[in-house]
Short mmCIF file of C-alpha atoms and ligand atoms in Angstrom, two decimals:
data_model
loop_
_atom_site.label_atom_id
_atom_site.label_comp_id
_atom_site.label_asym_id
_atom_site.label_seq_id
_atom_site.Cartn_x
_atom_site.Cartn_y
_atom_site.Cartn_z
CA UNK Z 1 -51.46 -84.66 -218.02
CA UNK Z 2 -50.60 -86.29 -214.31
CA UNK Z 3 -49.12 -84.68 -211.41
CA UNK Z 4 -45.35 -84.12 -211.89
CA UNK Z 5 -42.64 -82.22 -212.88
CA UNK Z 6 -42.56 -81.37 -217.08
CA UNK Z 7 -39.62 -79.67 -219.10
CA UNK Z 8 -41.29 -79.08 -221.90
CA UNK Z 9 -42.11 -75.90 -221.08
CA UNK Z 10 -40.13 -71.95 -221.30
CA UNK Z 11 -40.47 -72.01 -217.11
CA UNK Z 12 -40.01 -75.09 -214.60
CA UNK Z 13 -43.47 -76.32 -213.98
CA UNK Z 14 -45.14 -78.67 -211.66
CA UNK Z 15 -48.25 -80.21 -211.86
CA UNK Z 16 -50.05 -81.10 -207.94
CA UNK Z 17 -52.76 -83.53 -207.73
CA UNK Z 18 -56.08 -81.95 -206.31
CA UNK Z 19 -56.44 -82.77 -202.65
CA UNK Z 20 -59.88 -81.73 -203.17
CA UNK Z 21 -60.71 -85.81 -203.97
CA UNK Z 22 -59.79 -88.91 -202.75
CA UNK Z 23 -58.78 -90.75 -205.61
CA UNK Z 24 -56.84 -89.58 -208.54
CA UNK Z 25 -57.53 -90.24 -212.41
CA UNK Z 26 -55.21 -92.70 -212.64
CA UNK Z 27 -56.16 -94.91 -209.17
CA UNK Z 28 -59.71 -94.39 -211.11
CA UNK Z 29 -58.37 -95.89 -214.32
CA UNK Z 30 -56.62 -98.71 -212.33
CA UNK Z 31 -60.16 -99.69 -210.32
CA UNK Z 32 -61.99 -99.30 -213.91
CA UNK Z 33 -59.24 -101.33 -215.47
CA UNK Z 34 -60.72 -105.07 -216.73
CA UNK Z 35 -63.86 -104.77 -214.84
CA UNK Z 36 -67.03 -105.57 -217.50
CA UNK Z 37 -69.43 -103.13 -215.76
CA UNK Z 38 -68.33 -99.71 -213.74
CA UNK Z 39 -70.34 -99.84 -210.42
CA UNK Z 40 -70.50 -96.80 -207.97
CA UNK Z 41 -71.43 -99.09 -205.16
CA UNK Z 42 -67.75 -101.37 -205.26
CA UNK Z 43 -65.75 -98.22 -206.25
CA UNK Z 44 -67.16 -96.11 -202.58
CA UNK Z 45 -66.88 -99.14 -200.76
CA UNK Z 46 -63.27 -98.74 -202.21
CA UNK Z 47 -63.18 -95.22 -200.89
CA UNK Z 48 -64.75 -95.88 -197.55
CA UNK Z 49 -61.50 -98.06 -196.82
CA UNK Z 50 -59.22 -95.83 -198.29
CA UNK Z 51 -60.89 -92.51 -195.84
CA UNK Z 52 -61.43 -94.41 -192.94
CA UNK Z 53 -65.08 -92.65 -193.11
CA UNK Z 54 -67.61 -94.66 -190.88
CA UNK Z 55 -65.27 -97.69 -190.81
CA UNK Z 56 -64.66 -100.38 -187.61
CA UNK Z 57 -61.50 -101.83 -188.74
CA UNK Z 58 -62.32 -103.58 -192.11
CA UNK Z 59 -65.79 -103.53 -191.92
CA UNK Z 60 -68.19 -101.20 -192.31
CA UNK Z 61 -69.63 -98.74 -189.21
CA UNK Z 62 -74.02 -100.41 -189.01
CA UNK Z 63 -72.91 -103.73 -190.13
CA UNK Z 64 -73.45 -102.25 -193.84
CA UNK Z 65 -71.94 -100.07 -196.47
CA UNK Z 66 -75.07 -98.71 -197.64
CA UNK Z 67 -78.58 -97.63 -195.67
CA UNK Z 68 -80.43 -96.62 -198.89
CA UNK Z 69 -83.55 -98.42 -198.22
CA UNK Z 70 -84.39 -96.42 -195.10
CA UNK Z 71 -83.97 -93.27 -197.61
CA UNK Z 72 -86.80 -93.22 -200.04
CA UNK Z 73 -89.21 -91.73 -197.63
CA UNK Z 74 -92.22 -89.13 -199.14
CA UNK Z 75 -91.96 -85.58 -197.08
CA UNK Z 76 -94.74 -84.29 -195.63
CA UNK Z 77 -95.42 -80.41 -194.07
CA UNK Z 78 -95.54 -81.56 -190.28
CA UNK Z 79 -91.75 -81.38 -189.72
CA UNK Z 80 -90.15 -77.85 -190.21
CA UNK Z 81 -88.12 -77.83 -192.76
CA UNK Z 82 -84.85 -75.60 -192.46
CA UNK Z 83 -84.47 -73.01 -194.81
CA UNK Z 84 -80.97 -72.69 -196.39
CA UNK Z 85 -78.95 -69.42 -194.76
CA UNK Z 86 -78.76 -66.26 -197.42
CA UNK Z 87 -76.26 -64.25 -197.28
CA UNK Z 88 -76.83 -60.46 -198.37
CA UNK Z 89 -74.62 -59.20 -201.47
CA UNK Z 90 -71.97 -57.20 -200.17
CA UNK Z 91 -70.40 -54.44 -202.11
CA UNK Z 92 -68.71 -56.20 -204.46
CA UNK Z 93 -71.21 -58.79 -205.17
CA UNK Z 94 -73.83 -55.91 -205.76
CA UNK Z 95 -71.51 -54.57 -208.14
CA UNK Z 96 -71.61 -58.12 -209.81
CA UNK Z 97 -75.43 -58.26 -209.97
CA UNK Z 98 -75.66 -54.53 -211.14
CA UNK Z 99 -72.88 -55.87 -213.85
CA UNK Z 100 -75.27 -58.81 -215.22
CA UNK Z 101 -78.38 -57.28 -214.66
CA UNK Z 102 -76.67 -54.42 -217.24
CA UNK Z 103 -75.16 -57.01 -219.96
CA UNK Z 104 -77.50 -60.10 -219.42
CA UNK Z 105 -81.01 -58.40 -218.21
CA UNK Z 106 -82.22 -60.02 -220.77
CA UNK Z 107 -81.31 -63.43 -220.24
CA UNK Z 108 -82.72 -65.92 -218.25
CA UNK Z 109 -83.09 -66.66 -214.77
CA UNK Z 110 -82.85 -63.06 -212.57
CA UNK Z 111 -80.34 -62.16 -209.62
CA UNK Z 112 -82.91 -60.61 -207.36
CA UNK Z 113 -82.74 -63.77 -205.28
CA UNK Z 114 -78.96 -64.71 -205.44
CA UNK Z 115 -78.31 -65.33 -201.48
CA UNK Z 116 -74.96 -67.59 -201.92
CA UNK Z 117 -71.87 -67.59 -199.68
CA UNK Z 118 -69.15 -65.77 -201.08
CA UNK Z 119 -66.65 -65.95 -198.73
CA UNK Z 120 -65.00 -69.09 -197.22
CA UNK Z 121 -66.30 -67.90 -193.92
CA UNK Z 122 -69.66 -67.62 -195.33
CA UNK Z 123 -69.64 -70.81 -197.24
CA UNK Z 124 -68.50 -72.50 -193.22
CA UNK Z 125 -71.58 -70.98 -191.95
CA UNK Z 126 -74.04 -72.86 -194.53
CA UNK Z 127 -71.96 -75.80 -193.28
CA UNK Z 128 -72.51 -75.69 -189.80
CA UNK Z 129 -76.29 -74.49 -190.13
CA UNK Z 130 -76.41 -77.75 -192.15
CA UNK Z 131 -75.24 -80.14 -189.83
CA UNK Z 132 -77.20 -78.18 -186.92
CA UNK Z 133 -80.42 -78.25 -188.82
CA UNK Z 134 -80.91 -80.72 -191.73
CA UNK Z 135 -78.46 -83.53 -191.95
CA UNK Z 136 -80.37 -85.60 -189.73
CA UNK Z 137 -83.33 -85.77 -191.69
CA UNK Z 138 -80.79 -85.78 -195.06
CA UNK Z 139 -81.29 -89.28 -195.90
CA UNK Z 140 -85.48 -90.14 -194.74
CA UNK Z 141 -86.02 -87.26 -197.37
CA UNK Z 142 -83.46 -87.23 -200.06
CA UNK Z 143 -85.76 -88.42 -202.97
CA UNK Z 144 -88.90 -86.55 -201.76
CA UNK Z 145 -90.16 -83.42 -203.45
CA UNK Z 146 -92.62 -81.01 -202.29
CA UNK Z 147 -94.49 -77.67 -203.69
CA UNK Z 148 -92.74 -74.60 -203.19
CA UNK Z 149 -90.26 -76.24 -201.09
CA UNK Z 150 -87.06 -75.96 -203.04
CA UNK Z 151 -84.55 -77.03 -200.46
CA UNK Z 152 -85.76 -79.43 -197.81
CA UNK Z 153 -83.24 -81.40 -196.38
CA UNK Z 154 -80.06 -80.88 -198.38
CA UNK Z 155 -76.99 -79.61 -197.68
CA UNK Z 156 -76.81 -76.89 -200.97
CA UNK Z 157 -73.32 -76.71 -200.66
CA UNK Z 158 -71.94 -77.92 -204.15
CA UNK Z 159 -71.30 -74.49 -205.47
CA UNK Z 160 -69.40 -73.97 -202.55
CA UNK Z 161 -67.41 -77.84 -202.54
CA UNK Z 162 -66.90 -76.98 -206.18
CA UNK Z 163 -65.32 -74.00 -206.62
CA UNK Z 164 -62.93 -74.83 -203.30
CA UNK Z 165 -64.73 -72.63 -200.53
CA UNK Z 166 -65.32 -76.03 -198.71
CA UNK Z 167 -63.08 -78.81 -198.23
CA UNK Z 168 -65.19 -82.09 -199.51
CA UNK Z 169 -63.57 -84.62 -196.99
CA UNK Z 170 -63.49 -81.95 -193.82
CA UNK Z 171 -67.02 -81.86 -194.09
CA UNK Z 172 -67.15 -85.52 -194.80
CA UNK Z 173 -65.62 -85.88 -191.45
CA UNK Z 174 -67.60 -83.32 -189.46
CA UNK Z 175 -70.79 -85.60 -190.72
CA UNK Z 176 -69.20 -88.62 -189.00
CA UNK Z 177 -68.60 -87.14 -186.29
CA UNK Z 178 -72.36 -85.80 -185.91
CA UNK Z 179 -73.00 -89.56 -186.19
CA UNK Z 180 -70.49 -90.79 -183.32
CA UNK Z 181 -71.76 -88.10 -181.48
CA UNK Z 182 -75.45 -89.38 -181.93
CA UNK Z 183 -76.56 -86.08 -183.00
CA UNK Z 184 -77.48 -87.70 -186.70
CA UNK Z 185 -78.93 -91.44 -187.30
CA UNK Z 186 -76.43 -93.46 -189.56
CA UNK Z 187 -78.59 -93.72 -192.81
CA UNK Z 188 -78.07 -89.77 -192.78
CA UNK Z 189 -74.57 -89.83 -191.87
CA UNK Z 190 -73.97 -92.84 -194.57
CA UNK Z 191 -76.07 -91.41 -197.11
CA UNK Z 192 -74.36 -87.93 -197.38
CA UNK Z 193 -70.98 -89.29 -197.22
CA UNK Z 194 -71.81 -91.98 -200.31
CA UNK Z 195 -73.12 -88.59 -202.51
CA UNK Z 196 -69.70 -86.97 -201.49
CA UNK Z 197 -66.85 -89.73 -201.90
CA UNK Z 198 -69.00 -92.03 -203.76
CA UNK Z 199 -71.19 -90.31 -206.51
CA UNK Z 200 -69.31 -87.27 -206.58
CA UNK Z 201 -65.33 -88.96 -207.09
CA UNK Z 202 -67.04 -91.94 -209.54
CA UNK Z 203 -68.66 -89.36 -211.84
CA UNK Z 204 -65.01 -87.32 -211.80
CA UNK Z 205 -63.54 -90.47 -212.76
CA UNK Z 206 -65.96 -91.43 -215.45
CA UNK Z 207 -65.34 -87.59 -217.06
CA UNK Z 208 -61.61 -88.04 -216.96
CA UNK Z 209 -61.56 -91.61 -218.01
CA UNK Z 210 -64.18 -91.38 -221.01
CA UNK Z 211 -62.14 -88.55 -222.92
CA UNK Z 212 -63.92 -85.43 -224.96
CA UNK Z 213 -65.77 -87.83 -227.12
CA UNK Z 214 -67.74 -88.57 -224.44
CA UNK Z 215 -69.79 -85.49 -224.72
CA UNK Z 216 -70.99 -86.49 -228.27
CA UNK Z 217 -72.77 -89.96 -227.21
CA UNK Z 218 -76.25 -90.57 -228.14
CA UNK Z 219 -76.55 -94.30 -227.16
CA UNK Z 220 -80.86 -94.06 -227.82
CA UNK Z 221 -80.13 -91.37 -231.29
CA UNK Z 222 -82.47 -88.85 -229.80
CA UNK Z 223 -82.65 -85.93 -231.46
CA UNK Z 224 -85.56 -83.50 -230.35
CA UNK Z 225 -85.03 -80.04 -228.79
CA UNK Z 226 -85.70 -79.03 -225.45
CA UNK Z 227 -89.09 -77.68 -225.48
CA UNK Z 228 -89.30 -73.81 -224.65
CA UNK Z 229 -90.65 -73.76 -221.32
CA UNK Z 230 -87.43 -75.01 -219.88
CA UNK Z 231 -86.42 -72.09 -220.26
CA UNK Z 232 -89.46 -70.58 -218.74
CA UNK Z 233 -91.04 -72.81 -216.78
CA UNK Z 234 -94.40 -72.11 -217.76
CA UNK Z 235 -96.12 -74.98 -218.28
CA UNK Z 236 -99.10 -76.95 -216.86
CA UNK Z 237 -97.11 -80.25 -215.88
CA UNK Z 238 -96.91 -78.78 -212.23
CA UNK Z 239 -94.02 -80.98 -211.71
CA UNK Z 240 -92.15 -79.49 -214.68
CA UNK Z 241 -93.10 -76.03 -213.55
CA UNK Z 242 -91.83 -76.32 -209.96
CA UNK Z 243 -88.37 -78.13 -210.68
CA UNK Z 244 -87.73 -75.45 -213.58
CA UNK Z 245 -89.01 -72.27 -211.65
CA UNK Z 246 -86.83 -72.45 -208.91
CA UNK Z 247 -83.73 -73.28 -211.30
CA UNK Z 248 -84.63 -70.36 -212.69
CA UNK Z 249 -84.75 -68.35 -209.44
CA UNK Z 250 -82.43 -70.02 -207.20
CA UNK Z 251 -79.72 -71.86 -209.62
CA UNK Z 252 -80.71 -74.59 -207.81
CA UNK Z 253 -82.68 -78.05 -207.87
CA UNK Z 254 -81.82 -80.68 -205.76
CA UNK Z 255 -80.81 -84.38 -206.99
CA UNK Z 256 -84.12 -85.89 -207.77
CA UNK Z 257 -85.58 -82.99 -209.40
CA UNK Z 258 -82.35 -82.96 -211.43
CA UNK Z 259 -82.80 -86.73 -211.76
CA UNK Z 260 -86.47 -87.68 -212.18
CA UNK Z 261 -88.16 -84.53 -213.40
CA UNK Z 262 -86.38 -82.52 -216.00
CA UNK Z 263 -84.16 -85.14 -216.85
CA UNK Z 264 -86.72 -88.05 -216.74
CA UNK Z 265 -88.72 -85.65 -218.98
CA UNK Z 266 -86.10 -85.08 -221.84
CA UNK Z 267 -85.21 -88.42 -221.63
CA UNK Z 268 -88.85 -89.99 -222.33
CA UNK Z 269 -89.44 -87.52 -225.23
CA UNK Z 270 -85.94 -88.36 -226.53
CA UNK Z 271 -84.36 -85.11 -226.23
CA UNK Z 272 -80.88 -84.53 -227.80
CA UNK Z 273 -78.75 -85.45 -224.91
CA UNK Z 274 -75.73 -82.56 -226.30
CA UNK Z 275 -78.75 -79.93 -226.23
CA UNK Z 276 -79.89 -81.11 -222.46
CA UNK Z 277 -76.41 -81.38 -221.27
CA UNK Z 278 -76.08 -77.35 -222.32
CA UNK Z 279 -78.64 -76.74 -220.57
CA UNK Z 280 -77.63 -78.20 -216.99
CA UNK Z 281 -74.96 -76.55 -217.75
CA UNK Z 282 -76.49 -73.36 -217.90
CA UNK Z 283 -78.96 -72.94 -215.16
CA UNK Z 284 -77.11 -74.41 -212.36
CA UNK Z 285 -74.49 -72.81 -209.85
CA UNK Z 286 -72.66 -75.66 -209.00
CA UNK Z 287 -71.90 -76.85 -212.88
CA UNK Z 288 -68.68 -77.65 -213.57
CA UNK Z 289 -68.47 -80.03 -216.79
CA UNK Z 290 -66.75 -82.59 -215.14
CA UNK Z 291 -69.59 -82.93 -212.68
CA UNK Z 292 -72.60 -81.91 -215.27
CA UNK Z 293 -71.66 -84.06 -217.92
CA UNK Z 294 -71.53 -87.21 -216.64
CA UNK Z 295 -74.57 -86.89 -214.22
CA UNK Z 296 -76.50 -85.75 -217.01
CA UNK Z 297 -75.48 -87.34 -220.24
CA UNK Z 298 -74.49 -90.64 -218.50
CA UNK Z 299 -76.63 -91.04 -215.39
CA UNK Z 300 -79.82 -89.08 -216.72
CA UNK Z 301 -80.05 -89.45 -220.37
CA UNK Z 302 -78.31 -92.98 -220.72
CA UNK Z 303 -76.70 -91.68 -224.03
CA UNK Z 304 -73.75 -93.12 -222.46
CA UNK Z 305 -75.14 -96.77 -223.03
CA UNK Z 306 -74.54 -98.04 -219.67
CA UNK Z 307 -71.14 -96.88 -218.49
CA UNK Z 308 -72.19 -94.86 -215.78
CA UNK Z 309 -75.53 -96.24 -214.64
CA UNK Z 310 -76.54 -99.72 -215.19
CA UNK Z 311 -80.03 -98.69 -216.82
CA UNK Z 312 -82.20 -95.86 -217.79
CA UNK Z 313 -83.96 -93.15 -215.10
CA UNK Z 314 -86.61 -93.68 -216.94
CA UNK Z 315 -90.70 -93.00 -214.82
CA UNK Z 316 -93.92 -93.06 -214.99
CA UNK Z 317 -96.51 -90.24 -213.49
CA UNK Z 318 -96.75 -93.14 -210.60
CA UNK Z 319 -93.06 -92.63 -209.46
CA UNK Z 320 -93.66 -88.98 -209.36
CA UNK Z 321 -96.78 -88.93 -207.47
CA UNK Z 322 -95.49 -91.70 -205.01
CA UNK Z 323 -92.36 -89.14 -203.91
CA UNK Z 324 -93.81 -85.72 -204.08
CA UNK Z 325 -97.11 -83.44 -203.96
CA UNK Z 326 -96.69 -81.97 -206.87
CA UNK Z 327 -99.68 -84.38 -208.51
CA UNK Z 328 -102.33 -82.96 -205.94
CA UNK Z 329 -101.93 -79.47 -207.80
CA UNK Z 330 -101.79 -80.71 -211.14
CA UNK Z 331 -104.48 -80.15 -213.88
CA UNK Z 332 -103.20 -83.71 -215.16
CA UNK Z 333 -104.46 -87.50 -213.34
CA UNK Z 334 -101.18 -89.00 -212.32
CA UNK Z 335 -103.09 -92.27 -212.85
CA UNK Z 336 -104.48 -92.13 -215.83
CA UNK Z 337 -102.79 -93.33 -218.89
CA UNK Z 338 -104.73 -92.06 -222.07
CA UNK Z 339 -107.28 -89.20 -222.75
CA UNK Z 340 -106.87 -85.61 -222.37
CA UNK Z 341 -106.25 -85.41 -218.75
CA UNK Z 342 -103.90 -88.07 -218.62
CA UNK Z 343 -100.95 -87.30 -216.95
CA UNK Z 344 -98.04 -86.98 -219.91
CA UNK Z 345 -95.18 -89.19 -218.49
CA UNK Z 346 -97.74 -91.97 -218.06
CA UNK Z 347 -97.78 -92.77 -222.12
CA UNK Z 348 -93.84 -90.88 -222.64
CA UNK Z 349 -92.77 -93.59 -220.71
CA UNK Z 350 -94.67 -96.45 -222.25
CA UNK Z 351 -93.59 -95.26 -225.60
CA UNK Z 352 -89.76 -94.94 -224.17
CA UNK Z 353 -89.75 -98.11 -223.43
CA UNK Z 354 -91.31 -99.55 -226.64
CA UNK Z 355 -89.10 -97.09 -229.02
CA UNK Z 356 -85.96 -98.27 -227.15
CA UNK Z 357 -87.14 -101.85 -227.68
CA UNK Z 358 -83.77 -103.09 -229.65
CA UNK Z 359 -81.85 -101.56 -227.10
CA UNK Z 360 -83.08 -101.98 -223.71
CA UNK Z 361 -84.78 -105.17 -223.37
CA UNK Z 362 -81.24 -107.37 -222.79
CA UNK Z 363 -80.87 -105.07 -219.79
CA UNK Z 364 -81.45 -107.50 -216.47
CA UNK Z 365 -82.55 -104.01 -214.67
CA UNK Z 366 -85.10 -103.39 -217.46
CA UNK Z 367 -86.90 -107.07 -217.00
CA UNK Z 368 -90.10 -105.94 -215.37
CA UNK Z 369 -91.38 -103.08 -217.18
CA UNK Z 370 -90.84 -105.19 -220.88
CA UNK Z 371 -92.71 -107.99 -218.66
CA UNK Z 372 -95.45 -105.25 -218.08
CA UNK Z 373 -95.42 -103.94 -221.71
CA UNK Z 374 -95.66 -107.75 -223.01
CA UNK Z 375 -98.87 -107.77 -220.86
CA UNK Z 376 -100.09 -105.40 -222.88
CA UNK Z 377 -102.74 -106.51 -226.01
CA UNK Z 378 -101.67 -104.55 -228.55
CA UNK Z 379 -103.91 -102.09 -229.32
CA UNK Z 380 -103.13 -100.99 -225.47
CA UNK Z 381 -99.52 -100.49 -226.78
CA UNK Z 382 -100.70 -98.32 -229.84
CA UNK Z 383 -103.07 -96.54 -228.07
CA UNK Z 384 -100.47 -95.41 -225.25
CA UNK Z 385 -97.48 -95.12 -228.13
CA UNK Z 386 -100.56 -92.43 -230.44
CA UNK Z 387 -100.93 -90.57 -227.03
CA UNK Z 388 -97.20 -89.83 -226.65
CA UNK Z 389 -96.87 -88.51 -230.02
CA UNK Z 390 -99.68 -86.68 -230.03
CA UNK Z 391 -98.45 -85.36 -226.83
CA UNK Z 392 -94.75 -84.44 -228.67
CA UNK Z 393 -96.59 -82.85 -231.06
CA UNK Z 394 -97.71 -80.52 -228.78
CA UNK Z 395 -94.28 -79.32 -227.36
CA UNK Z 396 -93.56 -77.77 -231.06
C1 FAD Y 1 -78.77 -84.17 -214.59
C2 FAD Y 1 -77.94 -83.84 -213.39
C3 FAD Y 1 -77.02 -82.82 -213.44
C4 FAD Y 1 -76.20 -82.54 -212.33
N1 FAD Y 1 -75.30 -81.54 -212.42
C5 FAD Y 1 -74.47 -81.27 -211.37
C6 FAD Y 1 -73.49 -80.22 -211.45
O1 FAD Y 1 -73.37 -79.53 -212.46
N2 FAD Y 1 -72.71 -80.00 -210.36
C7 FAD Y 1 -72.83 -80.73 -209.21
O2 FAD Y 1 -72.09 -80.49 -208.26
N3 FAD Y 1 -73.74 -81.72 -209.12
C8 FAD Y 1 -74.57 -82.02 -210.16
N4 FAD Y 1 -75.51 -83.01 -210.05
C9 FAD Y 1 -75.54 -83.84 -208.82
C10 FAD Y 1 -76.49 -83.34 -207.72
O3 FAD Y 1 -77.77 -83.16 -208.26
C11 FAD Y 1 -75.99 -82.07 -207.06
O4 FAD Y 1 -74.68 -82.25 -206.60
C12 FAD Y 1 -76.86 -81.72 -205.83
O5 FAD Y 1 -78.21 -81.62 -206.21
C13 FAD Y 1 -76.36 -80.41 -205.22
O6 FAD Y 1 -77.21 -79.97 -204.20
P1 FAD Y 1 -76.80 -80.08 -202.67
O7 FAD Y 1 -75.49 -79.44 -202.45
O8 FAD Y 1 -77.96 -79.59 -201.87
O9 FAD Y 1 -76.62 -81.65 -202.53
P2 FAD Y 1 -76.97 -82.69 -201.39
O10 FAD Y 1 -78.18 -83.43 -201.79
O11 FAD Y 1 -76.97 -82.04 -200.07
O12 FAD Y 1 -75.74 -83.72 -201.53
C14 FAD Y 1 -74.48 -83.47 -200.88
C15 FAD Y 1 -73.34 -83.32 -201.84
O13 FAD Y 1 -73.09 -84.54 -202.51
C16 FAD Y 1 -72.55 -84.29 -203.79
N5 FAD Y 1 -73.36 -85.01 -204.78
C17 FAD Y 1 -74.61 -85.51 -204.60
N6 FAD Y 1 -75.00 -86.19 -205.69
C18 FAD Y 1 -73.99 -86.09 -206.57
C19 FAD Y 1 -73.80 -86.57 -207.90
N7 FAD Y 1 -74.73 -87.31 -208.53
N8 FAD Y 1 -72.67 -86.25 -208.53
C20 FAD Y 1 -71.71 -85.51 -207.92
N9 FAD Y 1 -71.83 -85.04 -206.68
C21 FAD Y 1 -72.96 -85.33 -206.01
C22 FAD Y 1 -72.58 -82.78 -204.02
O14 FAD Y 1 -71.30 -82.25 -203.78
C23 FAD Y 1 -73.56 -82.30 -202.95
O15 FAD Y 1 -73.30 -80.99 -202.50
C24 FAD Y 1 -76.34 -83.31 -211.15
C25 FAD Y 1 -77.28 -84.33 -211.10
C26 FAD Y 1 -78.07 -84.60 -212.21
C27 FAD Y 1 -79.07 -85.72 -212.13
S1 SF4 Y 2 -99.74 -85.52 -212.80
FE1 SF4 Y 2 -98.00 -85.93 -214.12
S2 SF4 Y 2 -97.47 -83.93 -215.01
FE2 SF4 Y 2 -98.76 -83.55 -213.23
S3 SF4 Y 2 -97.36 -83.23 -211.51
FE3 SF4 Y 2 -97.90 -85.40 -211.53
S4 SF4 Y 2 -96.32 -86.38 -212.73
FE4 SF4 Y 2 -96.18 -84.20 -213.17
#
């Protein structure tokens, strides 16, 4: 149903477009419309004209839409790394938490750490200690990961953009003005405001576009269950254990984590994408289906077959190693492929690629690594595809 006025209805009612996004499902629809492949790249660039954001005239502020390159940069413990704000529970909120510890104690994930804004004012304060303190180091250290460091640079504002406490384009505009005020350097500045009216409006579209069956797609038929310790996080895959701990404490993991840990992980052992998708749903406080569903059925578990992302997030140990630390405190070699110390996603991701032969291998993104596994002899192939299952096995 669009915005409008409808009479079919016992009272007068009128339906208002949210002025929380930019573009509304049916501009969405009309970009999608006749296009062979959905890109998130052409529909911001779309959305950077329509906002104005970090535009001279028609062409883009830097000379180009999209500074990504500069952002892939591994973290290390030399700069000081802002710590999110945390707000005591007031009254009512400990009332809350006294309420769930009493019907949910024994469920998981604990509120003895809940710190989030609950007020607008609040929620304005994580904003503004944001842009003082970690948005210009946003985009060097988006994709990096490091022990016991669950925030780094991001903003952790989604639960608060969500649910309405913040205004998404506001703070959009407070970012560009950090960069005009050359307080921020632009692959920061660009790089935030892509996740916000990029990423974050494409993935609404796709939701509202796709329909309800969307949720029941399983492009690569994978059927396992999510092995227990997500739900724990006790494991010895340190990587696994540091990106599901501090969902478990903090409702929170930032993109990558999200994206190239957990995810990556259910997606190489072919984990039922409905069961995984229940899961984000569940441990997160900024998930909201429209938001969850398509970042993690589409973007992260590809059961989507390409309509969101134009190939699998599928890595190996290597990937892992070359943006975090978490390898250096792992009983596992992040380099070695088969025996007992190999590290797990090394072989998961050789036998990914091999299982999803018949699927995959027409993908242009997904030329090199079939060039890599036809390099293979065979009994290389076998021996990495035995270790994977034995590994499975394992998980129960
Ligand atoms: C499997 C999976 C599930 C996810 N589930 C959710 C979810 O339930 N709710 C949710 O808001 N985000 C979700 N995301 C997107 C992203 O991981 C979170 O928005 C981000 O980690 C929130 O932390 P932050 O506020 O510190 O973000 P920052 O890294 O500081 O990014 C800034 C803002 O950009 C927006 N943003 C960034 N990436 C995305 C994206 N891919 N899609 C939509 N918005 C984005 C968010 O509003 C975020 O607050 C998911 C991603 C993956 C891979
Ligand atoms: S070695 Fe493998 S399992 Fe261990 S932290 Fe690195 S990627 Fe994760």
């Amino acid at each position: 149903m669009g915005a409008g006025q409808y009479d079919r209805f016992d009272v007068p009612v009128t339906l208002s477009s949210d002025d929380r996004f930019l573009a509304s499902h049916s501009e969405f629809e009309a970009w999608a419309k006749g296009r062979k492949q959905l890109r998130m790249e052409f529909f911001y660039r779309d959305m950077r004209r329509k906002s104005g954001l970090l535009m001279d005239g028609n062409e883009p502020v830097g000379g180009q839409w999209n500074f990504d390159v500069e952002n892939r940069k591994r973290a290390n413990r030399n700069k000081i790394i802002p710590r999110p704000l945390h707000f005591p529970p007031d009254r009512i909120t400990r009332e809350v938490m006294e309420l769930v510890e009493t019907y949910f104690g024994d469920h998981i994930g604990s509120t003895k750490s809940f710190g989030f804004a609950v007020t607008r004012a609040d929620a304005l304060n994580q904003q503004a200690h944001f842009l003082n303190h970690a948005l210009a180091h946003f985009g060097d250290y988006q994709d990096a990961m490091l022990s016991d460091e669950p925030f780094l640079w991001h903003s952790i504002l989604s639960p608060y953009i969500n649910s309405g406490l913040i205004d998404p384009i506001e703070l959009c505009k407070q970012v560009e003005q950090c960069y005009l005020n050359g307080n921020v350097p632009i692959n920061a500045a660009e790089g935030f405001i892509r996740q916000i009216i990029g990423w974050r409006e494409y993935v609404r579209g796709i939701y509202w576009m796709a329909g309800p069956d969307y949720v029941r797609r399983n492009e690569l038929s994978a059927t396992r269950s999510l092995p227990d310790f997500y739900w724990t996080g006790q494991t010895d895959m340190h990587c696994l254990s540091q990106a599901i701990g501090q969902t478990l404490e903090h409702a929170y993991a930032h993109h990558i984590q999200r994206l190239m840990i957990t995810g990556n992980f259910a997606l190489l052992i072919g984990a039922n994408p409905q069961e995984v998708h229940e899961w984000y749903l569940a441990v997160y406080a900024d998930a909201y289906e429209w938001v969850e569903l398509p970042n993690t059925l589409g973007m992260s578990q590809f059961a989507d077959g390409g309509m969101l992302a134009s190939k699998p997030y599928a890595a190996s140990g290597a990937y892992i190693n070359r943006m975090s630390d978490y390898c250096r405190a792992c009983r596992y070699e992040a380099k070695s492929k088969t025996g007992p110390d190999a590290c797990p996603f090394n072989a998961l991701y050789w036998d990914f690629i091999g299982r999803n032969e018949a699927k995959l291998r027409s993908n242009p993104r997904m030329a090199m690594p079939y060039k890599n596994w036809d390099r293979m002899s065979p009994e290389d192939q076998s021996a990495l595809r035995r270790q994977a299952r034995k590994f499975v096995e394992t998980l129960g």
